[in-house]
Each structure stands twice: as C-alpha cells, then as structure tokens.
Amino acid sequence: MCSVDQLALTLLLLILLCMARKFTPAFVSNQQPGLTGLIIYYMPFTHGTDDPVSLKMKSNGSDIKDAFGSFHFHLYQHFLHRTDCDNFFLKERMLKFHQVKHIFDILDKMRCLRKRSTVSFLGVLVIFLLFMNLYIEDSYVMEGDKQILRETSTHQLSPEHYMHTFKDLSNFSGALNVTYRYLAVMPLQRKRFLTIGLSSVRRKKGSYLLETIKSIFEQSSYEELKEISVVVHLADFNSSWREVMLQDITQKFAHHIIAGRLMVIHAPEEYYPILSGLKRNYNDPEDRVRFRSKQNVDYAFLLNFCANISYYYIMLEDDVRCSKNFLTAIKKVIASLEGTYWVTLEFSKLGYIGKLYHSHDLPRLAHFLLMFYQEMPCDWLLTHFRSLLAQKNVIRFKPSLFQHMGYYSSYKGTENKLKDDDFEEEPFELPDNPPASLYTNMSVFENYDASKAYSSVDDYFWGKPPSTGDVFVIIFEKPIVIKRIKVNTGTEDRQNDILHHGALDVGENIRYFKQNRQCITYIRLGEFRDGNFEVSDVNQKIPFDIHCMRIYVTKTQKEWLIIRSISIWTS
C-alpha cells in the first residue's frame, strides 16, 4: 500500500512532467501551434506522395513543416491554372480552411488553459496531501505518547513491567525548561561533593527553616563546609512571605552566601502545571491533593536546579536537625559501597528526609516527579523511582543522621510529632571497614549472607545453628593496622540468636587453598561475652599488619546465629 508521502511525490513528478511538456516547442511553429491537425485534415487536397497516415507517423517538427510548405506551394500552383469556376470553389475551400484554422486556434487556447488549471489543481492537491501527512503523523505520535503515559501513570508501578518503558521515556540528560529567580546566589568556583536541598513554603503555625539551615552549618566542621552547598527553594507563591524570609536568611547567613555555600532560589508560578481539579486518589480532600501535588513540583524544580552543583545530592525537609559531622559519615558510607550499584541511600527512616542520590540521576528524578505530580505523595514516588531503576531493596544506615524537629505540619498546621528513634545527634565514630572479602562455612538462611554483617546497612547475617569449628572469616584486600574492633550478634526481637560460645582471632601469612585465600597463622584476641565482642588498641597488642580476621565457634549451639554488625577502625 502506498503511503501518503509516496502519493504526494508521484503527483509532484506528474506536475513537473506537465510543466516540461508545456514548454516543449510547438510541432509546427511558435506562431501556429495548432496547425498540425489542419495539415492532416487537408492532406487530400495536396499533390504530394505522402498520405495522411504516413505524415502522422513522421510528425516531428521539420517533416511536418516541409509538408505544410509543400501544401501551400501546390495550392498556389493549382490556383493559377484553374478556371474561374474552379477559382470560385478554391476560394470557398480557402475560406473553410481559415474557419477551421480559427476553430482549432480557439481549441488550442482552451487546451493551454486546461493545462494551467490542471497544474494549479495538482499543486494545491500536493500541498494538501503533505499537510495531511504531517497531521496524521503528529496525531499518531501524540496518541502514542499518551498511551505510554496512561500505562506508566498507573498506581501500581511494577518495576518489572515498567522499567524498560520508564528508561526509554525518561532517559533525560537535559534540564527542565525553567527560568529561576536567583534571590541570593553567588557563582560557584568549583563543583562540591554534596548539595543539600531544602524546599520551604509558608506555614500556618511555626517556622523551622532558619533553625534547619543553622543546624546544617553548625554541625559541620570547617573542612566539611568546603565540600557542601545548601540550596533553599522558597516555593510559596506569596511574594511578601518570600521577601521576609529572604531578608531573615541574608541577615543570619550572609557569610555563607558570600562563600557560595548557601543559595536561595524561586521557581515562578507560571512554570507550574495545573493545580486545581486534580485526581483525588486515595480519597484525599481536594486541598490535600493540591498541597502534595504542588510539593512534588516544588521538589522537581529544586532537583532540576541542583543537578550540576555537586557529585551527590541529599534531600531534607525544612524542619530537620542534623547530627555532628554528618558529611564525614556520608563520605564513609559512599566509600564503603564503591563498585556497588545503588540509586538511593537512606540516612533517616522518615519520609523523604535524608535520601541521597547521585547528581547525574537528578534530571531523571525531576522529570519523574513532574510526570506523576498528581498521583501520590513525594515519598511514595521516591520509592517507585528507586524500584524502577532496579534497586529493589532499601539501603538504610544506622544511626540516622537527620531528625524531624517540627511539631506542626506545613499542611494546615496540623500536629506532626514523628521522630526517628535511630537518630543520634553525636553518634559514635563510624567504622572504616576497609575493603575485604568474606567467607563462612555456616549454613546461611535465605539471602542473609555474610556481607550484610560487614556493611553499614541496616541488615545482618543470619545462619542456622553453628557447630564447633565453624568460622566466619574476613580477608582484607591489603594488610591493615587495626585500632579497634567491635562485633554484635542478635537483634532486639531475636535476642537469643547470639553467639553463645565463640572467640575472635586475627591472622597473617595468606596462602591459597583450593582457589581461596586463607591465613595460616592466627592470634586470639579474646572471647565473646553475651554475644558481643569489643577490643581497643589492637595495634599495640598485635606486632604485625593484619591480613585476616575470623569469628571462631568454640561450642555447638541449638540457636540460630545473627551477626548484626562487624565494625573495624584503622589507625
């Protein structure tokens, strides 16, 4: 079946052919283009040897012109030698000849007019068909996009079903087309390590934004301040409130603004999508739907702005308190996950507080929030985003580094006393846990493998009842000097799944046995007590750099074993 493009092209070629024929020289002469028919019609009166049929067959320019000249010559000779009676009939024939010639001239002009009309009609037809082709293609593409959006915007965003579609649809490398208002911004001299994003609107009760900004800066050391940027999006449409907040911020944190550590922006209202008459999912009241939908757009515009400021981005609310040296803790966690795929790291269990992202994922996340802004709250969308990018499990760290401190919600000023019970404002120093491989000969339960005991993730190793001589071994990539070791077994809800009888050893002199590395020499540091082990000043007790560390079961037990955490500090 021919496409519209092919039909239009064919008609265009026909027009060109018609135009080319229009400018072809006339068969007889430029002055008398229509006499060809007359010559053939009056051929019986000529005295030449050519009959009408043979003349038709050689009807190209010169032959016909010669025939026509011969016809006039013979007609003239015939006229001179005829009698007067014959002359009368010749005159009558000549009169008929000129009448017929006049008729053919008129027909020829009509033929030219018909050609010109046909060319014009075909031209208009081609333009019409080309326009229809563009309209049909655009309609098809738009309908296809709508279909994808309808499929993708369902509430059940299954990672397996939508992962491919989402990657195709939202593999965005460019920023949203938004012109921001820079309320307080100094040009950055270099890319920072971490951007902290805050979005704030006017509250009916309480205001915590200034306290949140203060906590960020006060809980960071001078060296840490060099590596962070704080971006505050004043997202309320009320200009009077924005002016008051901007004045308070610039007065209290002027030196941080000048140093490029603090930026205040605003996305104008004209860039926001429709915020009225939205879908009332989950039976939320209309004003609640409007509030959470606008909040999604607020964060989308904030993420979009922060995409190129630093290497990592962490999302906070405007009513948060930070733990001491939170940046150093985040850096250690990122370093411990080097070579591991992750989309979101969580440093708080509340809402969207303390969610860490790679900056290169921010444009895609911004588009995602904007695409589904009216579907569900922001923290739910963040969970779907993580799943769609193939991080199935939550990666959360303890202790939490950020705490919710507001008592009144930004929505209608309702009470919100949520607290993170894993938060520690001055947590103990996070362990270094240098790169290592882990091995155990215990029977592992499901996917609670050995590596989960060594990471800072809120997870653990879980094995079936161990026997005497079973081991849990850590083999470091390179020899290290250890300052402190701490091992905890069991959990609050499974307090009996501890190591009842065991010891901790450190070793050196690695050898390969059956394609596995093992230390051949071990020194015992001590025994487990009540399922826990801790020792300090290891570097003063052990005379060599440590290659291996192992947990050794000294007596068979009936209870299963959970190793909750293994923490190592190097000197």
XYZ file of C-alpha atoms in Angstrom:
571
model
C 0.000 0.000 0.000
C 1.373 3.406 -0.967
C 1.946 5.903 1.820
C 0.774 9.483 1.700
C 4.387 10.570 1.151
C 4.715 8.299 -1.907
C 1.434 9.564 -3.390
C 2.445 13.177 -2.907
C 5.835 12.524 -4.534
C 4.176 10.845 -7.549
C 1.835 13.782 -8.061
C 4.727 16.195 -7.763
C 6.576 14.328 -10.541
C 3.451 14.483 -12.722
C 3.319 18.246 -12.271
C 6.941 18.581 -13.313
C 6.290 16.474 -16.408
C 3.294 18.610 -17.329
C 5.312 21.759 -16.891
C 8.111 20.333 -19.014
C 5.648 19.458 -21.776
C 4.131 22.904 -21.604
C 7.468 24.428 -22.593
C 8.208 21.917 -25.423
C 8.420 23.660 -28.912
C 5.214 23.532 -30.976
C 5.015 20.914 -33.712
C 4.641 23.456 -36.496
C 5.753 26.883 -35.380
C 5.624 29.183 -32.352
C 3.030 31.337 -34.099
C 0.758 28.483 -35.161
C 0.955 25.688 -32.600
C -2.350 24.140 -33.599
C -1.902 23.624 -37.395
C -0.742 20.068 -37.151
C -4.303 18.873 -37.141
C -5.157 21.097 -40.125
C -2.339 19.728 -42.244
C -3.516 16.187 -41.669
C -7.146 17.149 -42.196
C -6.487 18.851 -45.573
C -3.976 16.345 -46.857
C -6.317 15.009 -49.607
C -6.012 18.351 -51.424
C -2.236 18.165 -51.683
C -0.416 16.656 -54.611
C 2.424 15.117 -52.576
C 3.308 11.466 -52.392
C 2.736 11.198 -48.615
C -0.650 10.062 -47.427
C -2.134 11.310 -44.146
C -1.144 8.179 -42.254
C 2.479 8.344 -43.282
C 2.524 12.038 -42.421
C 1.205 11.321 -38.946
C 3.963 8.783 -38.423
C 6.648 11.343 -39.203
C 5.048 14.201 -37.352
C 8.161 15.686 -35.822
C 8.999 19.352 -36.459
C 10.867 19.548 -39.820
C 8.866 16.916 -41.766
C 5.550 18.479 -40.928
C 6.865 21.964 -41.662
C 8.130 20.788 -45.080
C 4.838 19.114 -45.781
C 2.968 22.255 -44.842
C 5.169 24.405 -47.140
C 4.670 21.927 -49.997
C 0.941 22.081 -49.445
C 0.890 25.889 -49.857
C 3.071 25.687 -52.983
C 0.829 23.128 -54.660
C -2.259 25.040 -53.600
C -0.864 28.206 -55.200
C 0.083 26.404 -58.462
C -3.303 24.792 -58.556
C -4.974 28.152 -58.114
C -3.129 29.742 -61.089
C -4.075 27.050 -63.571
C -7.735 26.592 -62.665
C -10.610 28.203 -64.394
C -12.703 30.915 -62.827
C -15.264 28.324 -61.793
C -12.576 26.339 -60.217
C -11.286 29.512 -58.632
C -14.657 30.056 -57.039
C -14.515 26.618 -55.445
C -10.932 27.196 -54.361
C -11.861 30.435 -52.678
C -14.678 28.680 -50.930
C -12.278 25.955 -49.755
C -9.741 28.546 -48.612
C -12.491 30.247 -46.603
C -13.369 26.953 -44.969
C -9.695 26.381 -44.340
C -9.348 29.634 -42.395
C -12.580 28.975 -40.475
C -11.367 25.570 -39.360
C -7.955 27.044 -38.502
C -9.698 29.632 -36.311
C -11.672 26.933 -34.548
C -8.512 24.940 -33.814
C -6.784 28.068 -32.528
C -9.611 28.504 -30.042
C -9.441 24.837 -29.026
C -5.685 25.117 -28.630
C -6.046 28.086 -26.297
C -8.622 26.135 -24.294
C -6.171 23.230 -24.138
C -3.423 25.521 -22.712
C -5.874 26.944 -20.184
C -6.828 23.407 -19.189
C -3.128 22.541 -18.727
C -2.566 25.557 -16.498
C -5.692 24.741 -14.466
C -4.563 21.133 -14.066
C -1.111 22.210 -12.895
C -2.618 24.587 -10.317
C -5.047 21.941 -9.101
C -2.349 19.319 -8.749
C -0.132 21.773 -6.871
C -2.870 22.527 -4.367
C -3.559 18.794 -4.034
C 0.105 18.015 -3.285
C 0.255 20.724 -0.590
C -2.961 19.402 0.932
C -1.665 15.822 0.992
C 1.647 16.857 2.564
C -0.214 18.780 5.270
C -2.473 15.817 5.955
C 0.564 13.554 6.179
C 2.202 15.757 8.847
C -1.069 15.999 10.754
C -1.626 12.241 10.706
C 1.976 11.514 11.820
C 1.829 14.091 14.641
C -1.527 12.746 15.779
C -0.096 9.235 15.781
C 2.960 10.253 17.818
C 0.896 12.250 20.293
C -1.519 9.367 20.721
C 1.437 7.006 21.246
C 2.898 9.248 23.950
C -0.484 9.497 25.638
C -0.766 5.722 25.628
C 2.677 5.379 27.247
C 1.741 7.949 29.872
C -1.541 6.168 30.569
C 0.304 2.891 31.018
C 3.108 4.367 33.114
C 0.974 6.543 35.376
C -0.985 3.716 36.988
C -0.749 3.470 40.738
C 0.827 0.031 40.695
C 4.244 0.969 39.292
C 5.655 -2.547 38.987
C 9.458 -2.408 38.432
C 9.464 -5.471 36.181
C 6.677 -4.170 33.972
C 7.663 -0.520 33.741
C 11.453 -0.481 33.977
C 12.050 -0.606 30.212
C 9.280 1.898 29.445
C 10.486 4.334 32.088
C 14.087 4.187 30.907
C 13.011 4.853 27.334
C 10.619 7.605 28.316
C 12.669 9.331 30.971
C 16.279 8.889 29.972
C 16.604 12.638 30.304
C 20.020 14.238 30.230
C 18.761 17.801 29.816
C 17.261 20.107 32.382
C 13.669 21.260 32.667
C 12.962 24.497 30.847
C 12.566 26.726 33.913
C 13.875 30.254 34.409
C 14.615 30.647 38.120
C 14.700 33.794 40.177
C 18.032 33.994 41.967
C 17.141 35.555 45.296
C 20.589 35.101 46.862
C 23.209 33.336 44.768
C 26.968 33.656 44.359
C 28.755 31.923 41.461
C 30.424 28.650 42.435
C 34.140 28.414 41.785
C 34.197 24.603 41.695
C 31.991 21.560 41.949
C 31.246 20.499 45.540
C 30.942 16.997 46.985
C 27.390 17.301 48.344
C 24.380 19.536 47.753
C 21.717 19.741 50.450
C 18.315 20.658 49.037
C 15.514 22.307 51.040
C 12.090 23.386 49.793
C 10.033 25.648 52.025
C 6.562 27.205 51.987
C 4.673 29.445 54.386
C 3.325 27.603 57.432
C 0.221 28.483 59.385
C 1.982 27.507 62.611
C 5.668 27.599 63.363
C 8.680 28.159 61.108
C 11.751 25.959 61.237
C 13.680 26.873 58.094
C 16.215 29.131 59.800
C 16.873 26.518 62.505
C 17.398 23.850 59.861
C 19.940 25.955 57.956
C 21.689 26.786 61.227
C 21.919 23.098 62.182
C 23.464 22.194 58.815
C 26.269 24.719 59.197
C 26.851 24.312 62.946
C 27.127 20.530 62.776
C 29.761 20.700 60.031
C 33.476 21.263 60.536
C 35.404 23.937 58.651
C 36.780 21.302 56.277
C 33.304 19.846 55.718
C 31.868 23.283 54.909
C 34.220 23.477 51.940
C 32.535 20.415 50.434
C 28.842 21.306 50.770
C 26.329 23.623 49.140
C 22.882 24.330 50.560
C 20.114 25.298 48.117
C 16.859 26.689 49.543
C 13.842 26.855 47.259
C 11.335 29.392 48.610
C 8.421 27.770 46.830
C 5.481 29.750 48.164
C 3.653 31.956 45.641
C 3.202 34.704 48.247
C 5.837 37.319 47.386
C 5.535 39.123 50.749
C 6.417 35.948 52.645
C 9.354 35.309 50.310
C 10.717 38.817 50.891
C 10.520 38.428 54.667
C 12.213 35.012 54.616
C 14.898 36.216 52.231
C 15.682 39.139 54.489
C 15.999 36.850 57.527
C 18.229 34.394 55.654
C 20.562 37.047 54.244
C 20.923 38.695 57.665
C 21.726 35.492 59.545
C 23.812 33.665 56.934
C 25.398 36.410 54.841
C 28.930 34.972 55.122
C 27.740 31.557 53.895
C 26.032 33.201 50.904
C 29.195 35.135 50.039
C 31.248 31.929 50.345
C 28.909 30.165 47.900
C 27.712 27.667 50.497
C 24.118 28.931 50.553
C 21.853 29.757 47.599
C 18.229 30.899 47.676
C 16.049 30.494 44.575
C 12.413 30.643 43.470
C 10.616 28.981 40.537
C 7.903 31.350 39.209
C 4.288 30.268 39.317
C 3.853 30.384 35.530
C 6.064 27.281 35.181
C 3.795 25.154 37.381
C 1.261 22.761 35.847
C -2.446 22.865 36.655
C -3.015 22.588 40.416
C -6.810 22.587 40.516
C -9.315 19.919 39.564
C -6.719 17.164 40.051
C -7.422 13.462 40.531
C -8.448 12.705 44.103
C -6.515 9.478 44.608
C -6.817 7.660 47.943
C -9.942 9.743 48.749
C -7.792 12.698 49.777
C -9.654 16.013 50.065
C -9.126 18.457 47.207
C -6.918 20.854 49.184
C -4.722 17.954 50.340
C -4.300 16.764 46.739
C -3.353 20.287 45.671
C -0.821 20.605 48.511
C 1.018 17.338 47.851
C 0.876 17.800 44.071
C 2.457 21.247 44.324
C 5.035 19.841 46.733
C 6.084 17.294 44.090
C 6.585 20.098 41.580
C 8.477 22.171 44.179
C 10.966 19.353 44.635
C 11.157 18.669 40.896
C 12.250 22.254 40.238
C 14.703 22.096 43.168
C 16.283 18.871 41.881
C 16.500 20.336 38.406
C 18.438 23.358 39.695
C 20.869 21.249 41.750
C 21.820 18.787 39.010
C 25.306 20.201 38.264
C 26.357 21.757 41.548
C 27.953 18.698 43.144
C 28.578 14.973 42.767
C 25.890 13.914 45.261
C 22.601 15.349 46.447
C 20.689 14.789 49.682
C 17.072 15.776 50.245
C 15.926 17.305 53.536
C 12.763 18.923 54.805
C 12.758 22.450 56.199
C 12.278 21.244 59.798
C 15.275 18.965 60.381
C 18.137 18.741 62.868
C 21.464 17.232 61.775
C 23.927 15.000 63.601
C 27.512 16.047 64.209
C 29.832 15.663 61.193
C 27.090 14.087 59.060
C 29.097 14.745 55.898
C 32.046 12.652 57.088
C 29.676 9.789 57.897
C 28.086 10.023 54.438
C 31.510 10.007 52.793
C 32.488 6.838 54.633
C 29.302 5.089 53.579
C 29.787 6.050 49.934
C 33.387 4.850 50.038
C 32.329 1.516 51.545
C 29.899 0.985 48.638
C 32.422 1.680 45.907
C 31.777 -0.655 42.988
C 28.229 -1.377 44.208
C 25.184 -0.265 42.222
C 22.782 1.937 44.130
C 20.177 4.597 43.362
C 19.113 5.818 46.806
C 20.875 5.687 50.161
C 18.774 6.490 53.204
C 20.098 8.194 56.317
C 16.725 8.550 58.025
C 13.648 6.355 58.110
C 11.174 9.254 57.945
C 9.523 10.354 54.702
C 11.945 11.859 52.230
C 14.382 13.127 54.864
C 17.994 12.094 54.321
C 17.611 10.499 50.879
C 20.937 10.561 48.991
C 21.250 10.443 45.178
C 23.900 10.657 42.511
C 23.647 14.110 40.936
C 23.546 12.585 37.464
C 20.185 10.989 38.394
C 18.587 14.309 39.381
C 17.278 15.343 35.919
C 15.533 11.989 35.544
C 14.125 12.210 39.071
C 12.907 15.762 38.404
C 11.080 14.637 35.266
C 9.658 11.650 37.156
C 8.192 13.811 39.944
C 6.781 16.230 37.393
C 5.281 13.423 35.313
C 3.375 11.892 38.253
C 2.947 15.008 40.377
C -0.783 14.480 40.988
C -0.681 10.716 41.535
C 0.711 10.281 45.045
C 2.876 11.911 47.765
C 6.550 12.587 47.138
C 7.961 9.907 49.443
C 5.905 7.235 47.647
C 7.162 8.435 44.263
C 10.758 8.279 45.515
C 10.226 4.621 46.441
C 8.895 3.852 42.947
C 11.812 5.728 41.367
C 14.305 3.554 43.249
C 12.497 0.366 42.245
C 12.169 1.367 38.600
C 15.930 1.880 38.414
C 16.474 -1.688 39.619
C 17.398 -1.104 43.271
C 14.928 -3.496 44.835
C 15.957 -3.284 48.477
C 16.132 -0.289 50.765
C 19.704 0.660 51.720
C 19.404 2.463 55.056
C 22.084 3.263 57.576
C 22.136 3.482 61.333
C 22.354 5.604 63.304
C 20.165 8.076 61.439
C 21.920 11.346 60.664
C 18.836 13.585 60.496
C 15.926 14.114 62.866
C 12.497 15.651 62.271
C 12.066 18.511 64.753
C 8.843 20.265 63.671
C 5.688 19.966 65.734
C 3.338 21.408 63.132
C 2.976 20.246 59.550
C 3.304 22.633 56.625
C -0.141 21.345 55.570
C -2.795 23.286 57.513
C -0.542 23.482 60.573
C -1.679 20.096 61.846
C 0.372 18.367 64.526
C 3.223 16.188 63.315
C 5.319 14.733 66.113
C 7.059 11.997 64.136
C 10.543 11.193 65.437
C 13.295 8.910 64.217
C 14.281 6.731 67.183
C 17.500 5.726 65.374
C 18.792 9.292 65.343
C 21.931 10.196 67.305
C 22.939 13.841 67.362
C 26.514 12.968 68.323
C 26.937 9.401 67.090
C 29.997 7.347 67.790
C 32.618 7.480 65.134
C 31.561 5.394 62.153
C 33.838 2.437 61.416
C 36.236 2.393 58.468
C 35.607 -1.228 57.441
C 38.313 -1.402 54.755
C 37.619 -3.383 51.548
C 37.552 -7.135 52.164
C 36.073 -10.445 51.048
C 34.021 -12.574 53.435
C 33.604 -16.317 53.832
C 31.715 -18.656 56.172
C 31.102 -22.399 56.297
C 27.892 -21.925 58.312
C 24.565 -22.692 56.683
C 23.146 -19.331 55.531
C 19.421 -18.673 55.828
C 17.835 -17.334 52.610
C 19.615 -14.141 51.450
C 21.056 -13.060 54.820
C 24.589 -13.531 53.500
C 27.892 -12.753 55.198
C 28.484 -9.370 53.521
C 25.463 -7.837 55.268
C 27.166 -8.095 58.641
C 30.170 -6.092 57.415
C 28.345 -3.153 55.812
C 26.721 -0.170 57.495
C 23.361 -1.109 56.023
C 20.521 -1.841 58.419
C 20.740 -5.605 57.790
C 22.572 -8.644 59.152
C 23.947 -12.142 58.620
C 21.631 -14.967 59.685
C 22.741 -18.604 59.821
C 21.387 -21.879 61.077
C 22.747 -23.306 64.374
C 26.565 -23.357 64.158
C 28.811 -26.195 65.277
C 32.201 -26.308 66.925
C 34.913 -25.210 64.491
C 32.610 -23.201 62.207
C 34.137 -19.903 61.132
C 33.173 -16.504 59.767
C 36.275 -15.071 58.011
C 37.130 -11.561 56.747
C 40.107 -11.359 54.348
C 41.322 -7.799 53.711
C 42.412 -6.706 50.245
C 45.693 -5.482 51.694
C 47.317 -5.734 55.161
C 45.995 -3.136 57.626
C 46.766 -1.733 61.044
C 43.675 -2.098 63.232
C 42.981 0.200 66.141
C 39.605 -1.066 67.351
C 37.208 -3.985 66.696
C 33.545 -4.362 67.680
C 31.178 -7.268 66.869
C 27.496 -7.510 67.862
C 25.241 -10.549 67.490
C 21.487 -10.976 67.894
C 18.725 -8.367 67.497
C 16.143 -6.787 69.745
C 13.387 -9.094 68.533
C 15.669 -12.185 68.372
C 17.787 -11.764 71.468
C 18.613 -15.464 71.758
C 20.129 -15.734 68.253
C 23.543 -14.723 69.548
C 26.942 -16.386 69.533
C 26.873 -18.125 72.899
C 30.384 -19.580 72.686
C 32.982 -18.062 70.378
C 36.250 -16.192 70.019
C 37.831 -13.615 67.700
C 41.206 -14.164 66.022
C 43.438 -12.077 63.724
C 45.906 -13.609 61.251
C 48.732 -13.112 58.767
C 50.632 -15.015 56.035
C 47.975 -15.516 53.356
C 48.140 -18.701 51.265
C 45.888 -20.055 48.514
C 43.929 -23.225 49.324
C 41.559 -24.558 46.654
C 41.439 -21.169 44.948
C 40.629 -19.410 48.236
C 42.930 -17.147 50.228
C 43.478 -18.089 53.867
C 45.761 -17.030 56.664
C 47.909 -19.803 58.085
C 48.792 -18.026 61.346
C 46.209 -16.675 63.865
C 46.432 -14.982 67.238
C 43.414 -14.938 69.564
C 42.289 -11.502 70.787
C 39.535 -12.638 73.161
C 36.190 -14.386 73.800
C 32.611 -13.273 73.131
C 30.548 -12.262 76.156
C 26.735 -12.207 75.976
C 27.022 -12.347 72.225
C 29.255 -9.276 71.881
C 32.956 -8.606 71.413
C 34.927 -5.357 71.635
C 38.629 -4.609 71.892
C 40.684 -1.408 71.614
C 44.375 -0.647 70.997
C 44.737 -3.693 68.749
C 47.767 -2.141 67.026
C 49.602 -2.169 70.369
C 48.773 -5.822 71.044
C 49.499 -7.311 67.605
C 53.041 -6.984 66.227
C 52.136 -7.449 62.546
C 49.861 -5.947 59.900
C 46.641 -7.917 59.843
C 45.604 -9.872 56.751
C 42.601 -11.769 58.161
C 40.063 -11.676 60.981
C 37.787 -14.556 61.957
C 34.949 -15.384 64.318
C 35.507 -18.927 65.625
C 32.698 -21.047 67.154
C 34.065 -22.833 70.198
C 30.942 -24.851 71.092
C 27.916 -26.149 69.194
C 24.642 -24.364 69.958
C 20.973 -25.082 69.243
C 20.040 -21.494 68.493
C 20.454 -19.829 65.137
C 23.104 -17.135 64.823
C 22.622 -13.492 63.799
C 25.757 -11.357 63.341
C 24.278 -7.863 63.374
C 27.388 -5.772 62.793
C 31.164 -6.014 62.447
C 32.968 -2.698 62.906
C 36.674 -2.089 62.330
C 38.600 1.129 62.909
C 42.023 1.509 61.355
C 44.819 3.710 62.635
